[in-house]
Amino acid sequence: MVFRSGPYCQIPSTHEGLLVGREVANIHGDGPGGRGVIQEDHVSERETLKAQLLGVYSHVHMLDALEGLSAEQAGAVPEGLPHSVFQLLRHMIYWQDIGIERMRGTPPPFPESAAEGWTAPPAPAGQTEWDDTIESFTAGLWEIDAMLDSPEVDLDAVVESDRWRTVRDNLLMIMCHNSYHLGEIVMLRRQLGAWPPPQGGDTF
């Protein structure tokens, strides 16, 4: 992630549309990975959630971590590991889409088995499928970002009455699940010699 210099910064400065253009104040370089801690007197919960959705406060930007990876690299499974980057991202999309449907108030049937989220083959058919997969993941993030911008979306609304889960509950599930598997993607990229990505990444 790249922070612009000056008393006011745009965060992040990549991936136009997803949080780009939101001014924050007082960026200090003493946060995790030296990326900076955002200090502002009045940051709403929704703005914080929008930033955390992309890992702004916690780790490398979600989309930065996927850049600069070829379809061949995305489909590689290092010896001793169970999944490729492609499979991990498809798994993230699977649960992200379910979470979005729940947030809309139209929860799909609960999967009968965890295996339903792991149906992708190790490798994409080619670069087009890999690019489309990243675009699908990004589109889901866009939709969640738009939901958080909408005053009509009540974070406390119960959208799964059988489990008493709210919009916020499902949003937090998506965020935590994505971050969990993004860590696996970063480790895979390191083993493949494909880290850091073009925008840079933490070295620890």
PDB file of C-alpha atoms in Angstrom:
ATOM      1  CA  MET A   1       0.000   0.000   0.000  1.00  0.00           C
ATOM      2  CA  VAL A   2       1.234   3.465  -0.769  1.00  0.00           C
ATOM      3  CA  PHE A   3       0.409   6.492   1.361  1.00  0.00           C
ATOM      4  CA  ARG A   4       0.812   9.900  -0.246  1.00  0.00           C
ATOM      5  CA  SER A   5       2.896  12.456   1.591  1.00  0.00           C
ATOM      6  CA  GLY A   6       1.623  15.595   3.247  1.00  0.00           C
ATOM      7  CA  PRO A   7      -0.628  16.485   6.187  1.00  0.00           C
ATOM      8  CA  TYR A   8      -3.580  14.888   4.412  1.00  0.00           C
ATOM      9  CA  CYS A   9      -3.320  11.616   2.595  1.00  0.00           C
ATOM     10  CA  GLN A  10      -5.512   9.466   0.397  1.00  0.00           C
ATOM     11  CA  ILE A  11      -5.761   5.901   1.557  1.00  0.00           C
ATOM     12  CA  PRO A  12      -5.210   3.685  -0.170  1.00  0.00           C
ATOM     13  CA  SER A  13      -3.589   5.355  -3.174  1.00  0.00           C
ATOM     14  CA  THR A  14      -4.131   2.326  -5.378  1.00  0.00           C
ATOM     15  CA  HIS A  15      -7.268   0.548  -6.599  1.00  0.00           C
ATOM     16  CA  GLU A  16      -9.351   3.480  -7.738  1.00  0.00           C
ATOM     17  CA  GLY A  17     -12.815   3.562  -6.221  1.00  0.00           C
ATOM     18  CA  LEU A  18     -12.243   1.385  -3.171  1.00  0.00           C
ATOM     19  CA  LEU A  19     -11.736   4.027  -0.485  1.00  0.00           C
ATOM     20  CA  VAL A  20      -9.684   6.234  -2.799  1.00  0.00           C
ATOM     21  CA  GLY A  21     -10.346   9.914  -2.156  1.00  0.00           C
ATOM     22  CA  ARG A  22     -11.137   9.604   1.535  1.00  0.00           C
ATOM     23  CA  GLU A  23      -9.021  12.144   3.387  1.00  0.00           C
ATOM     24  CA  VAL A  24      -7.520  11.166   6.692  1.00  0.00           C
ATOM     25  CA  ALA A  25      -5.167  13.109   8.893  1.00  0.00           C
ATOM     26  CA  ASN A  26      -1.862  12.549  10.673  1.00  0.00           C
ATOM     27  CA  ILE A  27      -0.245   9.524   9.101  1.00  0.00           C
ATOM     28  CA  HIS A  28       2.602   8.279  11.273  1.00  0.00           C
ATOM     29  CA  GLY A  29       5.065   5.631  10.183  1.00  0.00           C
ATOM     30  CA  ASP A  30       5.107   3.706  13.448  1.00  0.00           C
ATOM     31  CA  GLY A  31       2.273   1.299  12.727  1.00  0.00           C
ATOM     32  CA  PRO A  32       2.399  -2.362  11.700  1.00  0.00           C
ATOM     33  CA  GLY A  33       4.996  -2.786   9.004  1.00  0.00           C
ATOM     34  CA  GLY A  34       5.801   0.916   9.091  1.00  0.00           C
ATOM     35  CA  ARG A  35       2.725   1.566   6.994  1.00  0.00           C
ATOM     36  CA  GLY A  36       1.374   4.165   9.378  1.00  0.00           C
ATOM     37  CA  VAL A  37      -1.329   4.549  11.970  1.00  0.00           C
ATOM     38  CA  ILE A  38      -4.370   6.622  11.086  1.00  0.00           C
ATOM     39  CA  GLN A  39      -5.271   9.081  13.809  1.00  0.00           C
ATOM     40  CA  GLU A  40      -8.381  11.153  13.425  1.00  0.00           C
ATOM     41  CA  ASP A  41     -10.717  12.600  16.015  1.00  0.00           C
ATOM     42  CA  HIS A  42     -13.958  11.595  14.341  1.00  0.00           C
ATOM     43  CA  VAL A  43     -13.836   8.366  12.362  1.00  0.00           C
ATOM     44  CA  SER A  44     -17.192   6.646  12.036  1.00  0.00           C
ATOM     45  CA  GLU A  45     -17.637   2.940  12.525  1.00  0.00           C
ATOM     46  CA  ARG A  46     -18.560   2.585   8.862  1.00  0.00           C
ATOM     47  CA  GLU A  47     -15.409   4.351   7.674  1.00  0.00           C
ATOM     48  CA  THR A  48     -13.347   2.085   9.920  1.00  0.00           C
ATOM     49  CA  LEU A  49     -15.108  -0.994   8.564  1.00  0.00           C
ATOM     50  CA  LYS A  50     -14.600   0.173   4.976  1.00  0.00           C
ATOM     51  CA  ALA A  51     -10.869   0.518   5.616  1.00  0.00           C
ATOM     52  CA  GLN A  52     -10.564  -2.753   7.523  1.00  0.00           C
ATOM     53  CA  LEU A  53     -12.405  -4.564   4.731  1.00  0.00           C
ATOM     54  CA  LEU A  54      -9.258  -4.020   2.660  1.00  0.00           C
ATOM     55  CA  GLY A  55      -6.840  -4.641   5.501  1.00  0.00           C
ATOM     56  CA  VAL A  56      -5.825  -0.978   5.767  1.00  0.00           C
ATOM     57  CA  TYR A  57      -5.260  -1.101   9.527  1.00  0.00           C
ATOM     58  CA  SER A  58      -3.912  -4.643   9.704  1.00  0.00           C
ATOM     59  CA  HIS A  59      -1.941  -5.873   6.699  1.00  0.00           C
ATOM     60  CA  VAL A  60      -1.083  -5.387   3.049  1.00  0.00           C
ATOM     61  CA  HIS A  61      -4.006  -4.147   0.940  1.00  0.00           C
ATOM     62  CA  MET A  62      -6.241  -7.057  -0.115  1.00  0.00           C
ATOM     63  CA  LEU A  63      -5.890  -6.268  -3.801  1.00  0.00           C
ATOM     64  CA  ASP A  64      -2.217  -5.333  -3.723  1.00  0.00           C
ATOM     65  CA  ALA A  65      -1.506  -8.854  -2.455  1.00  0.00           C
ATOM     66  CA  LEU A  66      -3.018 -10.346  -5.616  1.00  0.00           C
ATOM     67  CA  GLU A  67      -1.184  -8.178  -8.140  1.00  0.00           C
ATOM     68  CA  GLY A  68       1.683  -9.301 -10.331  1.00  0.00           C
ATOM     69  CA  LEU A  69       0.820 -12.997 -10.157  1.00  0.00           C
ATOM     70  CA  SER A  70       0.570 -14.998 -13.366  1.00  0.00           C
ATOM     71  CA  ALA A  71      -2.046 -17.695 -13.935  1.00  0.00           C
ATOM     72  CA  GLU A  72       0.735 -20.280 -13.788  1.00  0.00           C
ATOM     73  CA  GLN A  73       1.897 -19.019 -10.408  1.00  0.00           C
ATOM     74  CA  ALA A  74      -1.674 -18.770  -9.134  1.00  0.00           C
ATOM     75  CA  GLY A  75      -2.214 -22.432 -10.014  1.00  0.00           C
ATOM     76  CA  ALA A  76       0.965 -23.787  -8.445  1.00  0.00           C
ATOM     77  CA  VAL A  77       0.722 -25.979  -5.329  1.00  0.00           C
ATOM     78  CA  PRO A  78       4.069 -26.179  -3.516  1.00  0.00           C
ATOM     79  CA  GLU A  79       5.006 -29.594  -2.172  1.00  0.00           C
ATOM     80  CA  GLY A  80       3.367 -30.375   1.143  1.00  0.00           C
ATOM     81  CA  LEU A  81       0.670 -27.708   0.858  1.00  0.00           C
ATOM     82  CA  PRO A  82      -3.032 -28.373   0.149  1.00  0.00           C
ATOM     83  CA  HIS A  83      -4.081 -25.455  -2.041  1.00  0.00           C
ATOM     84  CA  SER A  84      -3.000 -23.034  -4.720  1.00  0.00           C
ATOM     85  CA  VAL A  85      -3.516 -19.271  -4.647  1.00  0.00           C
ATOM     86  CA  PHE A  86      -6.283 -19.756  -7.217  1.00  0.00           C
ATOM     87  CA  GLN A  87      -8.126 -22.238  -5.000  1.00  0.00           C
ATOM     88  CA  LEU A  88      -7.773 -19.994  -1.970  1.00  0.00           C
ATOM     89  CA  LEU A  89      -9.177 -16.988  -3.799  1.00  0.00           C
ATOM     90  CA  ARG A  90     -12.080 -18.985  -5.210  1.00  0.00           C
ATOM     91  CA  HIS A  91     -12.796 -20.210  -1.671  1.00  0.00           C
ATOM     92  CA  MET A  92     -12.740 -16.601  -0.409  1.00  0.00           C
ATOM     93  CA  ILE A  93     -15.176 -15.587  -3.150  1.00  0.00           C
ATOM     94  CA  TYR A  94     -17.486 -18.484  -2.268  1.00  0.00           C
ATOM     95  CA  TRP A  95     -17.907 -17.336   1.343  1.00  0.00           C
ATOM     96  CA  GLN A  96     -17.800 -13.648   0.476  1.00  0.00           C
ATOM     97  CA  ASP A  97     -20.740 -14.131  -1.897  1.00  0.00           C
ATOM     98  CA  ILE A  98     -22.678 -16.051   0.754  1.00  0.00           C
ATOM     99  CA  GLY A  99     -22.005 -13.283   3.269  1.00  0.00           C
ATOM    100  CA  ILE A 100     -23.169 -10.621   0.819  1.00  0.00           C
ATOM    101  CA  GLU A 101     -26.412 -12.494   0.170  1.00  0.00           C
ATOM    102  CA  ARG A 102     -26.971 -12.688   3.907  1.00  0.00           C
ATOM    103  CA  MET A 103     -26.287  -8.961   4.270  1.00  0.00           C
ATOM    104  CA  ARG A 104     -28.909  -8.316   1.595  1.00  0.00           C
ATOM    105  CA  GLY A 105     -31.412 -10.233   3.712  1.00  0.00           C
ATOM    106  CA  THR A 106     -31.636 -13.162   1.296  1.00  0.00           C
ATOM    107  CA  PRO A 107     -29.495 -15.814   2.985  1.00  0.00           C
ATOM    108  CA  PRO A 108     -28.892 -18.900   0.844  1.00  0.00           C
ATOM    109  CA  PRO A 109     -29.184 -22.384   2.377  1.00  0.00           C
ATOM    110  CA  PHE A 110     -26.293 -23.105   4.697  1.00  0.00           C
ATOM    111  CA  PRO A 111     -23.700 -25.329   2.975  1.00  0.00           C
ATOM    112  CA  GLU A 112     -24.050 -28.964   3.926  1.00  0.00           C
ATOM    113  CA  SER A 113     -20.302 -29.469   3.913  1.00  0.00           C
ATOM    114  CA  ALA A 114     -17.167 -27.334   4.023  1.00  0.00           C
ATOM    115  CA  ALA A 115     -16.122 -29.168   0.860  1.00  0.00           C
ATOM    116  CA  GLU A 116     -18.660 -27.084  -1.088  1.00  0.00           C
ATOM    117  CA  GLY A 117     -16.301 -24.135  -0.718  1.00  0.00           C
ATOM    118  CA  TRP A 118     -13.360 -26.043  -2.174  1.00  0.00           C
ATOM    119  CA  THR A 119     -14.529 -27.101  -5.627  1.00  0.00           C
ATOM    120  CA  ALA A 120     -12.058 -25.165  -7.783  1.00  0.00           C
ATOM    121  CA  PRO A 121      -9.269 -27.051  -9.553  1.00  0.00           C
ATOM    122  CA  PRO A 122      -5.707 -26.125  -8.585  1.00  0.00           C
ATOM    123  CA  ALA A 123      -5.105 -23.951 -11.627  1.00  0.00           C
ATOM    124  CA  PRO A 124      -7.208 -21.567 -13.713  1.00  0.00           C
ATOM    125  CA  ALA A 125      -7.717 -22.433 -17.368  1.00  0.00           C
ATOM    126  CA  GLY A 126      -5.532 -19.486 -18.318  1.00  0.00           C
ATOM    127  CA  GLN A 127      -4.744 -15.852 -17.626  1.00  0.00           C
ATOM    128  CA  THR A 128      -8.279 -14.768 -18.562  1.00  0.00           C
ATOM    129  CA  GLU A 129      -9.861 -16.965 -15.910  1.00  0.00           C
ATOM    130  CA  TRP A 130      -7.341 -15.787 -13.324  1.00  0.00           C
ATOM    131  CA  ASP A 131      -8.014 -12.144 -14.172  1.00  0.00           C
ATOM    132  CA  ASP A 132     -11.770 -12.780 -14.049  1.00  0.00           C
ATOM    133  CA  THR A 133     -11.400 -14.390 -10.623  1.00  0.00           C
ATOM    134  CA  ILE A 134      -9.640 -11.322  -9.243  1.00  0.00           C
ATOM    135  CA  GLU A 135     -12.337  -9.118 -10.795  1.00  0.00           C
ATOM    136  CA  SER A 136     -15.055 -11.233  -9.160  1.00  0.00           C
ATOM    137  CA  PHE A 137     -13.415 -10.878  -5.759  1.00  0.00           C
ATOM    138  CA  THR A 138     -12.999  -7.132  -6.279  1.00  0.00           C
ATOM    139  CA  ALA A 139     -16.654  -6.756  -7.320  1.00  0.00           C
ATOM    140  CA  GLY A 140     -17.707  -8.289  -4.010  1.00  0.00           C
ATOM    141  CA  LEU A 141     -15.571  -5.812  -2.097  1.00  0.00           C
ATOM    142  CA  TRP A 142     -17.112  -2.988  -4.142  1.00  0.00           C
ATOM    143  CA  GLU A 143     -20.597  -4.152  -3.232  1.00  0.00           C
ATOM    144  CA  ILE A 144     -19.812  -4.304   0.477  1.00  0.00           C
ATOM    145  CA  ASP A 145     -18.188  -0.862   0.289  1.00  0.00           C
ATOM    146  CA  ALA A 146     -21.391   0.486  -1.313  1.00  0.00           C
ATOM    147  CA  MET A 147     -23.522  -1.126   1.405  1.00  0.00           C
ATOM    148  CA  LEU A 148     -21.484   0.641   4.060  1.00  0.00           C
ATOM    149  CA  ASP A 149     -22.054   3.936   2.246  1.00  0.00           C
ATOM    150  CA  SER A 150     -25.817   3.425   2.219  1.00  0.00           C
ATOM    151  CA  PRO A 151     -27.803   4.835   5.156  1.00  0.00           C
ATOM    152  CA  GLU A 152     -30.520   2.336   4.273  1.00  0.00           C
ATOM    153  CA  VAL A 153     -28.297  -0.534   5.369  1.00  0.00           C
ATOM    154  CA  ASP A 154     -28.779  -1.093   9.105  1.00  0.00           C
ATOM    155  CA  LEU A 155     -25.736  -2.880  10.513  1.00  0.00           C
ATOM    156  CA  ASP A 156     -27.820  -4.126  13.439  1.00  0.00           C
ATOM    157  CA  ALA A 157     -30.589  -5.593  11.283  1.00  0.00           C
ATOM    158  CA  VAL A 158     -31.086  -9.317  11.864  1.00  0.00           C
ATOM    159  CA  VAL A 159     -30.757 -11.047   8.498  1.00  0.00           C
ATOM    160  CA  GLU A 160     -30.523 -14.650   9.717  1.00  0.00           C
ATOM    161  CA  SER A 161     -33.329 -15.083  12.201  1.00  0.00           C
ATOM    162  CA  ASP A 162     -32.606 -18.771  12.787  1.00  0.00           C
ATOM    163  CA  ARG A 163     -29.102 -17.933  14.034  1.00  0.00           C
ATOM    164  CA  TRP A 164     -29.852 -14.336  15.103  1.00  0.00           C
ATOM    165  CA  ARG A 165     -27.062 -12.974  12.900  1.00  0.00           C
ATOM    166  CA  THR A 166     -26.962  -9.327  11.881  1.00  0.00           C
ATOM    167  CA  VAL A 167     -25.568  -7.474   8.881  1.00  0.00           C
ATOM    168  CA  ARG A 168     -22.569  -6.547  11.032  1.00  0.00           C
ATOM    169  CA  ASP A 169     -22.002 -10.192  12.024  1.00  0.00           C
ATOM    170  CA  ASN A 170     -21.812 -11.239   8.393  1.00  0.00           C
ATOM    171  CA  LEU A 171     -19.584  -8.317   7.472  1.00  0.00           C
ATOM    172  CA  LEU A 172     -17.133  -9.245  10.224  1.00  0.00           C
ATOM    173  CA  MET A 173     -17.202 -12.863   9.054  1.00  0.00           C
ATOM    174  CA  ILE A 174     -16.232 -11.791   5.539  1.00  0.00           C
ATOM    175  CA  MET A 175     -13.465  -9.506   6.768  1.00  0.00           C
ATOM    176  CA  CYS A 176     -11.911 -12.050   9.121  1.00  0.00           C
ATOM    177  CA  HIS A 177     -12.247 -14.931   6.666  1.00  0.00           C
ATOM    178  CA  ASN A 178     -10.650 -12.935   3.851  1.00  0.00           C
ATOM    179  CA  SER A 179      -7.764 -11.803   6.064  1.00  0.00           C
ATOM    180  CA  TYR A 180      -7.163 -15.342   7.305  1.00  0.00           C
ATOM    181  CA  HIS A 181      -6.794 -16.735   3.806  1.00  0.00           C
ATOM    182  CA  LEU A 182      -4.915 -13.705   2.512  1.00  0.00           C
ATOM    183  CA  GLY A 183      -2.181 -14.640   4.979  1.00  0.00           C
ATOM    184  CA  GLU A 184      -2.026 -18.061   3.319  1.00  0.00           C
ATOM    185  CA  ILE A 185      -1.791 -16.406  -0.099  1.00  0.00           C
ATOM    186  CA  VAL A 186       1.120 -14.256   1.075  1.00  0.00           C
ATOM    187  CA  MET A 187       2.959 -17.317   2.402  1.00  0.00           C
ATOM    188  CA  LEU A 188       2.331 -19.172  -0.862  1.00  0.00           C
ATOM    189  CA  ARG A 189       3.683 -16.259  -2.854  1.00  0.00           C
ATOM    190  CA  ARG A 190       6.819 -16.231  -0.738  1.00  0.00           C
ATOM    191  CA  GLN A 191       7.365 -19.933  -1.352  1.00  0.00           C
ATOM    192  CA  LEU A 192       6.892 -19.353  -5.071  1.00  0.00           C
ATOM    193  CA  GLY A 193       9.391 -16.499  -5.055  1.00  0.00           C
ATOM    194  CA  ALA A 194       6.598 -14.108  -6.082  1.00  0.00           C
ATOM    195  CA  TRP A 195       6.676 -11.724  -3.118  1.00  0.00           C
ATOM    196  CA  PRO A 196       6.492  -8.786  -2.699  1.00  0.00           C
ATOM    197  CA  PRO A 197       3.846  -7.703  -5.230  1.00  0.00           C
ATOM    198  CA  PRO A 198       4.399  -4.624  -7.423  1.00  0.00           C
ATOM    199  CA  GLN A 199       2.923  -2.244  -4.830  1.00  0.00           C
ATOM    200  CA  GLY A 200       5.210  -3.633  -2.135  1.00  0.00           C
ATOM    201  CA  GLY A 201       4.490  -5.698   0.945  1.00  0.00           C
ATOM    202  CA  ASP A 202       5.546  -6.227   4.541  1.00  0.00           C
ATOM    203  CA  THR A 203       8.823  -8.060   5.014  1.00  0.00           C
ATOM    204  CA  PHE A 204       7.879  -9.866   8.241  1.00  0.00           C
TER     205      PHE A 204
END
